[in-house]
PDB file of C-alpha atoms in Angstrom:
ATOM      1  CA  MET Z   1      58.408 117.201 107.441  1.00 83.00           C
ATOM      2  CA  VAL Z   2      62.290 118.399 107.264  1.00 86.00           C
ATOM      3  CA  ASN Z   3      63.844 118.921 104.564  1.00 86.00           C
ATOM      4  CA  PHE Z   4      67.483 118.629 104.709  1.00 86.00           C
ATOM      5  CA  LEU Z   5      70.761 118.651 101.783  1.00 89.00           C
ATOM      6  CA  ASP Z   6      69.174 115.434 100.020  1.00 88.00           C
ATOM      7  CA  ILE Z   7      66.863 113.789 102.659  1.00 89.00           C
ATOM      8  CA  LYS Z   8      62.915 114.368 103.879  1.00 90.00           C
ATOM      9  CA  ILE Z   9      62.115 113.146 106.977  1.00 90.00           C
ATOM     10  CA  PHE Z  10      58.816 112.746 107.278  1.00 88.00           C
ATOM     11  CA  ARG Z  11      56.100 110.728 110.109  1.00 88.00           C
ATOM     12  CA  ASP Z  12      54.625 108.086 108.215  1.00 85.00           C
ATOM     13  CA  GLN Z  13      50.757 106.575 108.761  1.00 84.00           C
ATOM     14  CA  GLN Z  14      51.872 105.115 111.773  1.00 85.00           C
ATOM     15  CA  GLY Z  15      53.586 108.058 113.130  1.00 83.00           C
ATOM     16  CA  ASN Z  16      56.930 107.122 112.771  1.00 87.00           C
ATOM     17  CA  LEU Z  17      60.285 109.107 111.521  1.00 89.00           C
ATOM     18  CA  ALA Z  18      60.341 108.479 108.093  1.00 89.00           C
ATOM     19  CA  THR Z  19      63.008 109.303 105.606  1.00 91.00           C
ATOM     20  CA  THR Z  20      62.747 109.859 101.740  1.00 91.00           C
ATOM     21  CA  LEU Z  21      65.389 111.604  98.544  1.00 90.00           C
ATOM     22  CA  TYR Z  22      64.776 115.034  99.019  1.00 90.00           C
ATOM     23  CA  ARG Z  23      65.332 116.951  95.517  1.00 87.00           C
ATOM     24  CA  LYS Z  24      65.580 120.588  95.160  1.00 88.00           C
ATOM     25  CA  GLU Z  25      63.135 121.981  92.120  1.00 85.00           C
ATOM     26  CA  THR Z  26      65.799 123.142  90.950  1.00 87.00           C
ATOM     27  CA  ALA Z  27      67.967 120.019  90.040  1.00 86.00           C
ATOM     28  CA  THR Z  28      69.806 118.958  87.047  1.00 88.00           C
ATOM     29  CA  ASN Z  29      70.833 116.453  85.560  1.00 89.00           C
ATOM     30  CA  SER Z  30      75.168 116.522  86.355  1.00 89.00           C
ATOM     31  CA  LEU Z  31      75.790 112.714  86.383  1.00 91.00           C
ATOM     32  CA  LEU Z  32      79.217 111.415  84.595  1.00 89.00           C
ATOM     33  CA  HIS Z  33      78.612 111.027  81.087  1.00 91.00           C
ATOM     34  CA  THR Z  34      79.625 107.296  79.637  1.00 90.00           C
ATOM     35  CA  ARG Z  35      81.466 109.172  76.959  1.00 87.00           C
ATOM     36  CA  SER Z  36      84.116 111.041  79.430  1.00 83.00           C
ATOM     37  CA  GLN Z  37      87.687 110.139  80.295  1.00 77.00           C
ATOM     38  CA  HIS Z  38      87.710 108.505  83.151  1.00 81.00           C
ATOM     39  CA  PRO Z  39      88.915 105.551  83.947  1.00 80.00           C
ATOM     40  CA  HIS Z  40      86.257 102.766  82.825  1.00 83.00           C
ATOM     41  CA  ARG Z  41      85.427 101.256  86.481  1.00 84.00           C
ATOM     42  CA  THR Z  42      84.979 104.493  87.660  1.00 85.00           C
ATOM     43  CA  VAL Z  43      81.845 105.178  84.567  1.00 90.00           C
ATOM     44  CA  THR Z  44      80.678 101.358  86.024  1.00 90.00           C
ATOM     45  CA  GLY Z  45      81.327 102.227  89.604  1.00 92.00           C
ATOM     46  CA  ILE Z  46      78.651 105.229  89.678  1.00 93.00           C
ATOM     47  CA  PRO Z  47      75.886 103.568  89.505  1.00 94.00           C
ATOM     48  CA  VAL Z  48      76.653 101.280  91.974  1.00 94.00           C
ATOM     49  CA  GLY Z  49      77.097 104.324  94.491  1.00 93.00           C
ATOM     50  CA  GLN Z  50      73.893 105.889  93.223  1.00 94.00           C
ATOM     51  CA  TYR Z  51      71.598 103.749  93.890  1.00 94.00           C
ATOM     52  CA  LEU Z  52      73.045 101.653  97.458  1.00 93.00           C
ATOM     53  CA  ARG Z  53      72.872 105.635  98.474  1.00 93.00           C
ATOM     54  CA  ILE Z  54      69.494 105.764  97.271  1.00 93.00           C
ATOM     55  CA  LYS Z  55      68.534 102.517  99.148  1.00 93.00           C
ATOM     56  CA  ARG Z  56      70.136 104.111 102.027  1.00 92.00           C
ATOM     57  CA  ILE Z  57      68.519 107.163 102.102  1.00 92.00           C
ATOM     58  CA  CYS Z  58      64.267 105.251 101.814  1.00 91.00           C
ATOM     59  CA  SER Z  59      63.535 104.455 104.942  1.00 90.00           C
ATOM     60  CA  ASN Z  60      60.107 102.683 102.699  1.00 88.00           C
ATOM     61  CA  GLN Z  61      60.872 100.288  99.557  1.00 89.00           C
ATOM     62  CA  GLU Z  62      58.403 101.456  97.553  1.00 90.00           C
ATOM     63  CA  ASP Z  63      60.055 104.207  98.338  1.00 90.00           C
ATOM     64  CA  PHE Z  64      63.531 103.264  97.213  1.00 91.00           C
ATOM     65  CA  LYS Z  65      61.791 101.749  94.239  1.00 91.00           C
ATOM     66  CA  ARG Z  66      59.764 104.524  92.841  1.00 92.00           C
ATOM     67  CA  GLU Z  67      63.346 107.017  93.004  1.00 92.00           C
ATOM     68  CA  ALA Z  68      65.653 104.043  91.732  1.00 92.00           C
ATOM     69  CA  LYS Z  69      62.808 104.360  88.288  1.00 93.00           C
ATOM     70  CA  GLN Z  70      63.609 107.860  87.894  1.00 92.00           C
ATOM     71  CA  LEU Z  71      67.274 107.690  88.483  1.00 93.00           C
ATOM     72  CA  TYR Z  72      67.036 104.912  86.048  1.00 94.00           C
ATOM     73  CA  GLU Z  73      65.739 107.585  83.145  1.00 94.00           C
ATOM     74  CA  CYS Z  74      68.708 109.772  84.497  1.00 93.00           C
ATOM     75  CA  PHE Z  75      71.236 108.071  83.988  1.00 94.00           C
ATOM     76  CA  ARG Z  76      69.953 106.622  80.552  1.00 94.00           C
ATOM     77  CA  GLU Z  77      70.233 110.207  79.482  1.00 93.00           C
ATOM     78  CA  ARG Z  78      73.804 109.969  80.581  1.00 93.00           C
ATOM     79  CA  GLY Z  79      74.479 107.195  77.724  1.00 93.00           C
ATOM     80  CA  TYR Z  80      74.545 104.698  80.922  1.00 94.00           C
ATOM     81  CA  SER Z  81      73.548 100.713  79.043  1.00 93.00           C
ATOM     82  CA  HIS Z  82      70.009  99.107  80.726  1.00 94.00           C
ATOM     83  CA  ASN Z  83      72.119  96.163  81.806  1.00 93.00           C
ATOM     84  CA  CYS Z  84      75.207  98.442  83.634  1.00 93.00           C
ATOM     85  CA  LEU Z  85      72.457  99.571  85.447  1.00 94.00           C
ATOM     86  CA  LYS Z  86      70.263  96.424  85.457  1.00 93.00           C
ATOM     87  CA  LYS Z  87      73.678  95.214  87.732  1.00 93.00           C
ATOM     88  CA  ALA Z  88      73.821  98.088  90.293  1.00 93.00           C
ATOM     89  CA  TYR Z  89      69.867  98.113  90.868  1.00 93.00           C
ATOM     90  CA  LYS Z  90      70.204  94.499  92.097  1.00 93.00           C
ATOM     91  CA  ARG Z  91      72.599  95.079  94.316  1.00 93.00           C
ATOM     92  CA  ALA Z  92      71.046  97.672  95.857  1.00 92.00           C
ATOM     93  CA  LEU Z  93      68.091  95.695  96.523  1.00 90.00           C
ATOM     94  CA  GLU Z  94      69.767  93.189  97.947  1.00 90.00           C
ATOM     95  CA  THR Z  95      71.747  95.037  99.831  1.00 90.00           C
ATOM     96  CA  ASP Z  96      71.163  95.076 103.553  1.00 89.00           C
ATOM     97  CA  ARG Z  97      70.058  99.127 103.999  1.00 87.00           C
ATOM     98  CA  GLN Z  98      71.484  98.679 108.162  1.00 88.00           C
ATOM     99  CA  SER Z  99      75.142  98.025 106.987  1.00 88.00           C
ATOM    100  CA  LEU Z 100      75.000 100.858 105.006  1.00 87.00           C
ATOM    101  CA  LEU Z 101      73.917 102.983 108.178  1.00 85.00           C
ATOM    102  CA  THR Z 102      76.656 101.583 109.863  1.00 83.00           C
ATOM    103  CA  SER Z 103      80.424 102.449 108.695  1.00 73.00           C
ATOM    104  CA  ASN Z 104      82.980 100.580 107.129  1.00 65.00           C
ATOM    105  CA  ASN Z 105      86.458 100.933 108.094  1.00 54.00           C
ATOM    106  CA  THR Z 106      88.113  97.182 107.853  1.00 46.00           C
ATOM    107  CA  HIS Z 107      90.688  98.560 104.853  1.00 42.00           C
ATOM    108  CA  SER Z 108      92.871  95.328 104.630  1.00 42.00           C
ATOM    109  CA  GLY Z 109      95.950  97.614 104.742  1.00 41.00           C
ATOM    110  CA  ALA Z 110      99.920  97.729 105.732  1.00 40.00           C
ATOM    111  CA  LYS Z 111     100.895  97.980 108.562  1.00 44.00           C
ATOM    112  CA  ASN Z 112     103.179 100.377 109.413  1.00 43.00           C
ATOM    113  CA  ARG Z 113     106.807 101.436 111.165  1.00 38.00           C
ATOM    114  CA  PHE Z 114     104.858 100.928 114.697  1.00 36.00           C
ATOM    115  CA  GLY Z 115     103.904  97.682 114.269  1.00 42.00           C
ATOM    116  CA  LYS Z 116     100.355  98.409 114.332  1.00 46.00           C
ATOM    117  CA  ASN Z 117      97.281  97.308 110.929  1.00 50.00           C
ATOM    118  CA  ASN Z 118      96.664 100.579 109.496  1.00 47.00           C
ATOM    119  CA  THR Z 119      93.110 100.777 108.814  1.00 48.00           C
ATOM    120  CA  LYS Z 120      94.224 102.515 104.980  1.00 66.00           C
ATOM    121  CA  PRO Z 121      95.841 101.589 102.393  1.00 75.00           C
ATOM    122  CA  PHE Z 122      98.895 102.716 100.557  1.00 83.00           C
ATOM    123  CA  ARG Z 123      97.475 105.236  97.745  1.00 84.00           C
ATOM    124  CA  LEU Z 124      99.351 106.337  94.643  1.00 84.00           C
ATOM    125  CA  ILE Z 125      97.545 109.661  93.468  1.00 85.00           C
ATOM    126  CA  GLY Z 126      98.146 110.535  89.677  1.00 82.00           C
ATOM    127  CA  ASP Z 127      96.003 113.200  86.913  1.00 82.00           C
ATOM    128  CA  PHE Z 128      93.997 111.259  85.121  1.00 80.00           C
ATOM    129  CA  SER Z 129      95.646 110.260  82.014  1.00 79.00           C
ATOM    130  CA  ALA Z 130      94.226 107.271  78.651  1.00 76.00           C
ATOM    131  CA  GLU Z 131      97.556 105.869  79.488  1.00 80.00           C
ATOM    132  CA  HIS Z 132      96.439 105.112  83.448  1.00 80.00           C
ATOM    133  CA  ASN Z 133      95.782 100.795  82.622  1.00 82.00           C
ATOM    134  CA  LYS Z 134      99.814 101.101  81.099  1.00 87.00           C
ATOM    135  CA  ILE Z 135     101.073 103.033  84.821  1.00 86.00           C
ATOM    136  CA  LYS Z 136      99.106 100.678  87.583  1.00 86.00           C
ATOM    137  CA  HIS Z 137     100.434  97.754  85.161  1.00 89.00           C
ATOM    138  CA  ILE Z 138     104.557  98.866  85.411  1.00 91.00           C
ATOM    139  CA  ILE Z 139     103.907 100.145  89.003  1.00 89.00           C
ATOM    140  CA  ASN Z 140     102.205  96.854  90.302  1.00 88.00           C
ATOM    141  CA  LYS Z 141     105.168  95.153  88.175  1.00 91.00           C
ATOM    142  CA  HIS Z 142     108.426  97.188  89.864  1.00 90.00           C
ATOM    143  CA  TRP Z 143     106.481  97.163  92.766  1.00 89.00           C
ATOM    144  CA  HIS Z 144     108.236  94.316  94.020  1.00 89.00           C
ATOM    145  CA  ILE Z 145     112.188  96.414  94.013  1.00 90.00           C
ATOM    146  CA  LEU Z 146     110.689  98.997  96.837  1.00 87.00           C
ATOM    147  CA  GLN Z 147     109.726  95.786  99.085  1.00 87.00           C
ATOM    148  CA  GLN Z 148     113.282  94.470  99.365  1.00 89.00           C
ATOM    149  CA  ASP Z 149     113.879  97.484 101.611  1.00 86.00           C
ATOM    150  CA  SER Z 150     112.769  96.016 105.014  1.00 84.00           C
ATOM    151  CA  GLN Z 151     111.591  99.365 106.683  1.00 83.00           C
ATOM    152  CA  LEU Z 152     109.252 100.552 103.860  1.00 83.00           C
ATOM    153  CA  LYS Z 153     107.980  97.450 102.934  1.00 84.00           C
ATOM    154  CA  GLU Z 154     106.504  97.620 106.453  1.00 82.00           C
ATOM    155  CA  VAL Z 155     104.876 101.054 105.041  1.00 82.00           C
ATOM    156  CA  ILE Z 156     103.861 100.158 101.557  1.00 83.00           C
ATOM    157  CA  GLY Z 157     102.548  97.082 101.808  1.00 81.00           C
ATOM    158  CA  ASP Z 158     101.787  94.029  98.970  1.00 81.00           C
ATOM    159  CA  THR Z 159     100.129  95.934  96.714  1.00 82.00           C
ATOM    160  CA  PRO Z 160      99.515  99.761  96.569  1.00 84.00           C
ATOM    161  CA  LEU Z 161      95.964 101.547  96.002  1.00 85.00           C
ATOM    162  CA  ILE Z 162      96.793 102.936  92.077  1.00 84.00           C
ATOM    163  CA  THR Z 163      93.426 105.959  92.544  1.00 82.00           C
ATOM    164  CA  PHE Z 164      93.434 109.384  90.269  1.00 80.00           C
ATOM    165  CA  ARG Z 165      92.164 112.868  90.493  1.00 81.00           C
ATOM    166  CA  ARG Z 166      90.457 114.981  87.326  1.00 77.00           C
ATOM    167  CA  SER Z 167      92.742 116.098  84.640  1.00 77.00           C
ATOM    168  CA  LYS Z 168      92.868 119.822  83.849  1.00 76.00           C
ATOM    169  CA  ASN Z 169      90.269 119.761  80.830  1.00 74.00           C
ATOM    170  CA  LEU Z 170      89.251 121.782  78.009  1.00 78.00           C
ATOM    171  CA  ARG Z 171      86.759 124.648  80.131  1.00 76.00           C
ATOM    172  CA  ASP Z 172      89.903 124.671  82.500  1.00 76.00           C
ATOM    173  CA  THR Z 173      92.164 126.224  80.143  1.00 77.00           C
ATOM    174  CA  LEU Z 174      89.159 128.398  77.860  1.00 80.00           C
ATOM    175  CA  SER Z 175      87.796 129.622  81.156  1.00 75.00           C
ATOM    176  CA  ARG Z 176      89.440 131.270  83.787  1.00 68.00           C
ATOM    177  CA  SER Z 177      87.627 131.969  88.034  1.00 65.00           C
ATOM    178  CA  HIS Z 178      86.836 135.454  88.486  1.00 64.00           C
ATOM    179  CA  TYR Z 179      87.756 135.030  91.828  1.00 62.00           C
ATOM    180  CA  THR Z 180      91.451 134.455  91.963  1.00 60.00           C
ATOM    181  CA  GLN Z 181      93.689 134.484  95.189  1.00 60.00           C
ATOM    182  CA  ASP Z 182      96.380 137.015  95.415  1.00 59.00           C
ATOM    183  CA  ILE Z 183      99.776 134.867  95.776  1.00 55.00           C
ATOM    184  CA  LYS Z 184     102.978 136.845  96.739  1.00 56.00           C
ATOM    185  CA  THR Z 185     105.701 136.790  94.668  1.00 55.00           C
ATOM    186  CA  THR Z 186     108.930 135.775  95.444  1.00 56.00           C
ATOM    187  CA  TRP Z 187     112.347 135.243  93.525  1.00 49.00           C
ATOM    188  CA  VAL Z 188     111.346 131.820  93.454  1.00 52.00           C
ATOM    189  CA  THR Z 189     107.951 131.929  92.099  1.00 55.00           C
ATOM    190  CA  SER Z 190     108.826 134.756  89.701  1.00 60.00           C
ATOM    191  CA  LYS Z 191     108.317 134.784  85.989  1.00 70.00           C
ATOM    192  CA  ILE Z 192     110.879 136.889  85.410  1.00 80.00           C
ATOM    193  CA  LYS Z 193     114.062 135.426  84.286  1.00 84.00           C
ATOM    194  CA  GLY Z 194     117.393 136.532  82.836  1.00 86.00           C
ATOM    195  CA  CYS Z 195     120.379 137.747  85.372  1.00 86.00           C
ATOM    196  CA  HIS Z 196     119.320 140.460  88.255  1.00 84.00           C
ATOM    197  CA  ARG Z 197     120.587 141.787  92.095  1.00 84.00           C
ATOM    198  CA  CYS Z 198     119.260 140.639  95.101  1.00 79.00           C
ATOM    199  CA  GLY Z 199     120.398 144.099  96.433  1.00 77.00           C
ATOM    200  CA  ASP Z 200     121.500 143.544  99.667  1.00 76.00           C
ATOM    201  CA  CYS Z 201     124.639 141.894  99.007  1.00 78.00           C
ATOM    202  CA  SER Z 202     128.750 142.559  98.704  1.00 77.00           C
ATOM    203  CA  ALA Z 203     128.547 141.570  94.731  1.00 77.00           C
ATOM    204  CA  CYS Z 204     125.285 143.006  94.071  1.00 81.00           C
ATOM    205  CA  PRO Z 205     127.748 146.024  92.322  1.00 81.00           C
ATOM    206  CA  PHE Z 206     129.757 143.227  89.885  1.00 80.00           C
ATOM    207  CA  VAL Z 207     125.828 141.617  88.783  1.00 83.00           C
ATOM    208  CA  VAL Z 208     124.928 142.545  84.907  1.00 83.00           C
ATOM    209  CA  ARG Z 209     120.890 143.183  85.107  1.00 86.00           C
ATOM    210  CA  THR Z 210     120.649 141.144  81.545  1.00 87.00           C
ATOM    211  CA  LEU Z 211     118.167 138.468  79.937  1.00 88.00           C
ATOM    212  CA  ASN Z 212     120.766 137.619  77.166  1.00 86.00           C
ATOM    213  CA  VAL Z 213     125.263 136.971  77.496  1.00 83.00           C
ATOM    214  CA  ASN Z 214     127.044 137.468  74.166  1.00 79.00           C
ATOM    215  CA  GLN Z 215     130.478 135.408  73.460  1.00 73.00           C
ATOM    216  CA  SER Z 216     132.696 137.506  71.205  1.00 70.00           C
ATOM    217  CA  ARG Z 217     134.627 134.834  69.800  1.00 71.00           C
ATOM    218  CA  ASP Z 218     131.998 133.450  67.599  1.00 74.00           C
ATOM    219  CA  ASN Z 219     129.386 136.371  67.922  1.00 78.00           C
ATOM    220  CA  THR Z 220     127.250 133.583  69.547  1.00 82.00           C
ATOM    221  CA  GLU Z 221     123.946 134.615  71.716  1.00 84.00           C
ATOM    222  CA  TYR Z 222     123.128 132.483  74.850  1.00 83.00           C
ATOM    223  CA  THR Z 223     119.688 134.043  76.060  1.00 87.00           C
ATOM    224  CA  ILE Z 224     119.334 132.658  80.106  1.00 86.00           C
ATOM    225  CA  LYS Z 225     115.741 130.562  80.191  1.00 83.00           C
ATOM    226  CA  ASN Z 226     115.371 131.464  84.470  1.00 82.00           C
ATOM    227  CA  TYR Z 227     115.760 133.586  87.255  1.00 83.00           C
ATOM    228  CA  ILE Z 228     118.998 133.765  88.877  1.00 83.00           C
ATOM    229  CA  ASN Z 229     120.248 136.655  91.540  1.00 83.00           C
ATOM    230  CA  CYS Z 230     123.509 137.534  93.259  1.00 79.00           C
ATOM    231  CA  LYS Z 231     122.012 133.616  95.800  1.00 79.00           C
ATOM    232  CA  SER Z 232     121.584 131.585  93.172  1.00 81.00           C
ATOM    233  CA  THR Z 233     123.782 128.595  93.264  1.00 79.00           C
ATOM    234  CA  CYS Z 234     125.287 125.886  90.527  1.00 79.00           C
ATOM    235  CA  VAL Z 235     124.742 128.013  87.790  1.00 81.00           C
ATOM    236  CA  VAL Z 236     127.737 129.031  85.580  1.00 81.00           C
ATOM    237  CA  TYR Z 237     128.945 132.528  85.241  1.00 80.00           C
ATOM    238  CA  ILE Z 238     130.722 135.214  83.285  1.00 81.00           C
ATOM    239  CA  MET Z 239     133.486 137.844  84.944  1.00 80.00           C
ATOM    240  CA  GLN Z 240     134.155 140.189  82.501  1.00 78.00           C
ATOM    241  CA  CYS Z 241     137.209 143.106  83.065  1.00 78.00           C
ATOM    242  CA  THR Z 242     137.494 146.247  82.366  1.00 77.00           C
ATOM    243  CA  CYS Z 243     140.609 145.489  80.071  1.00 79.00           C
ATOM    244  CA  GLY Z 244     137.913 143.790  78.204  1.00 74.00           C
ATOM    245  CA  LYS Z 245     139.115 139.909  78.739  1.00 79.00           C
ATOM    246  CA  ILE Z 246     136.401 137.803  79.761  1.00 79.00           C
ATOM    247  CA  TYR Z 247     136.786 134.925  82.783  1.00 79.00           C
ATOM    248  CA  VAL Z 248     133.741 131.641  82.178  1.00 80.00           C
ATOM    249  CA  GLY Z 249     133.855 129.490  85.483  1.00 79.00           C
ATOM    250  CA  LYS Z 250     130.969 127.322  87.371  1.00 79.00           C
ATOM    251  CA  THR Z 251     129.760 127.196  90.670  1.00 74.00           C
ATOM    252  CA  LEU Z 252     127.976 125.250  93.475  1.00 72.00           C
ATOM    253  CA  LEU Z 253     127.907 128.077  96.264  1.00 69.00           C
ATOM    254  CA  GLU Z 254     126.592 132.182  95.911  1.00 60.00           C
ATOM    255  CA  GLN Z 255     126.924 134.611  94.044  1.00 51.00           C
ATOM    256  CA  LEU Z 256     128.078 135.947  97.641  1.00 46.00           C
ATOM    257  CA  LYS Z 257     131.122 134.139  97.885  1.00 50.00           C
ATOM    258  CA  GLN Z 258     132.719 134.531  95.508  1.00 51.00           C
ATOM    259  CA  THR Z 259     133.491 138.656  95.510  1.00 50.00           C
ATOM    260  CA  SER Z 260     136.818 137.128  97.034  1.00 50.00           C
ATOM    261  CA  ARG Z 261     137.530 135.566  93.598  1.00 53.00           C
ATOM    262  CA  ILE Z 262     137.863 138.741  92.243  1.00 52.00           C
ATOM    263  CA  GLY Z 263     141.453 139.266  93.321  1.00 51.00           C
ATOM    264  CA  ASP Z 264     142.735 134.983  91.985  1.00 49.00           C
ATOM    265  CA  ILE Z 265     140.281 136.208  88.907  1.00 46.00           C
ATOM    266  CA  ASN Z 266     143.005 138.796  87.781  1.00 44.00           C
ATOM    267  CA  THR Z 267     145.587 137.782  88.583  1.00 38.00           C
ATOM    268  CA  VAL Z 268     143.993 134.826  85.814  1.00 35.00           C
ATOM    269  CA  TYR Z 269     143.150 138.190  83.052  1.00 33.00           C
ATOM    270  CA  THR Z 270     147.061 139.077  83.372  1.00 30.00           C
ATOM    271  CA  ARG Z 271     148.479 135.123  82.688  1.00 31.00           C
ATOM    272  CA  VAL Z 272     146.084 134.722  79.665  1.00 29.00           C
TER     273      VAL Z 272
END
């Protein structure tokens, strides 16, 4: 007799190899509770998948019925209704075991850009929320807009397969893993805010490291909400002359290239 994962392999009375379900002694009832915030189809689909799993593992019909009865009690402890479990058990009982032992790759997907049938449907994956039904309705309602592109239509197909991943729950917020992977922090991922110098350009001597900017006209203080340095683009910048005059401008270029405008700004100061 050999126990491997959730399968017990042994010889029956005729000396043939047989399989049945194997449970560890430390196994607990960790089935999803019916009151958990999951899509309704996911909750009702779990009993079907579990009964079909037992059907596939158990080579003997009597073993299947015995394990199915024990599984029924586990599901009842997690709040599943009798009718839901009855339908799942009946479906597994009427399913041919040989069909469960062979892979099924007959997904009807769209054609890819090479003109071949895609074995996998086009998936849209997002975090689950209470508005998942509304999200699916909006996507399906306006999917025809994307299909107006002839090349894109061959990739996305007629209808998308909308699936959801587990969203952040209360446990994720209150408890953290003791294992944390060290991540090298760069200026892109840094949580430090304010204006800083990059350290390797000709504009660094002109950059003032600060978190707040004061407007001298009405004494208004502005807080820099992001990390900005000499190489940042799409910024509003302030240049102050030694005489106290201030020049405010905006640019799509890096501040490194703004040093060439210092002479022009000095000319502006003389005209103010």
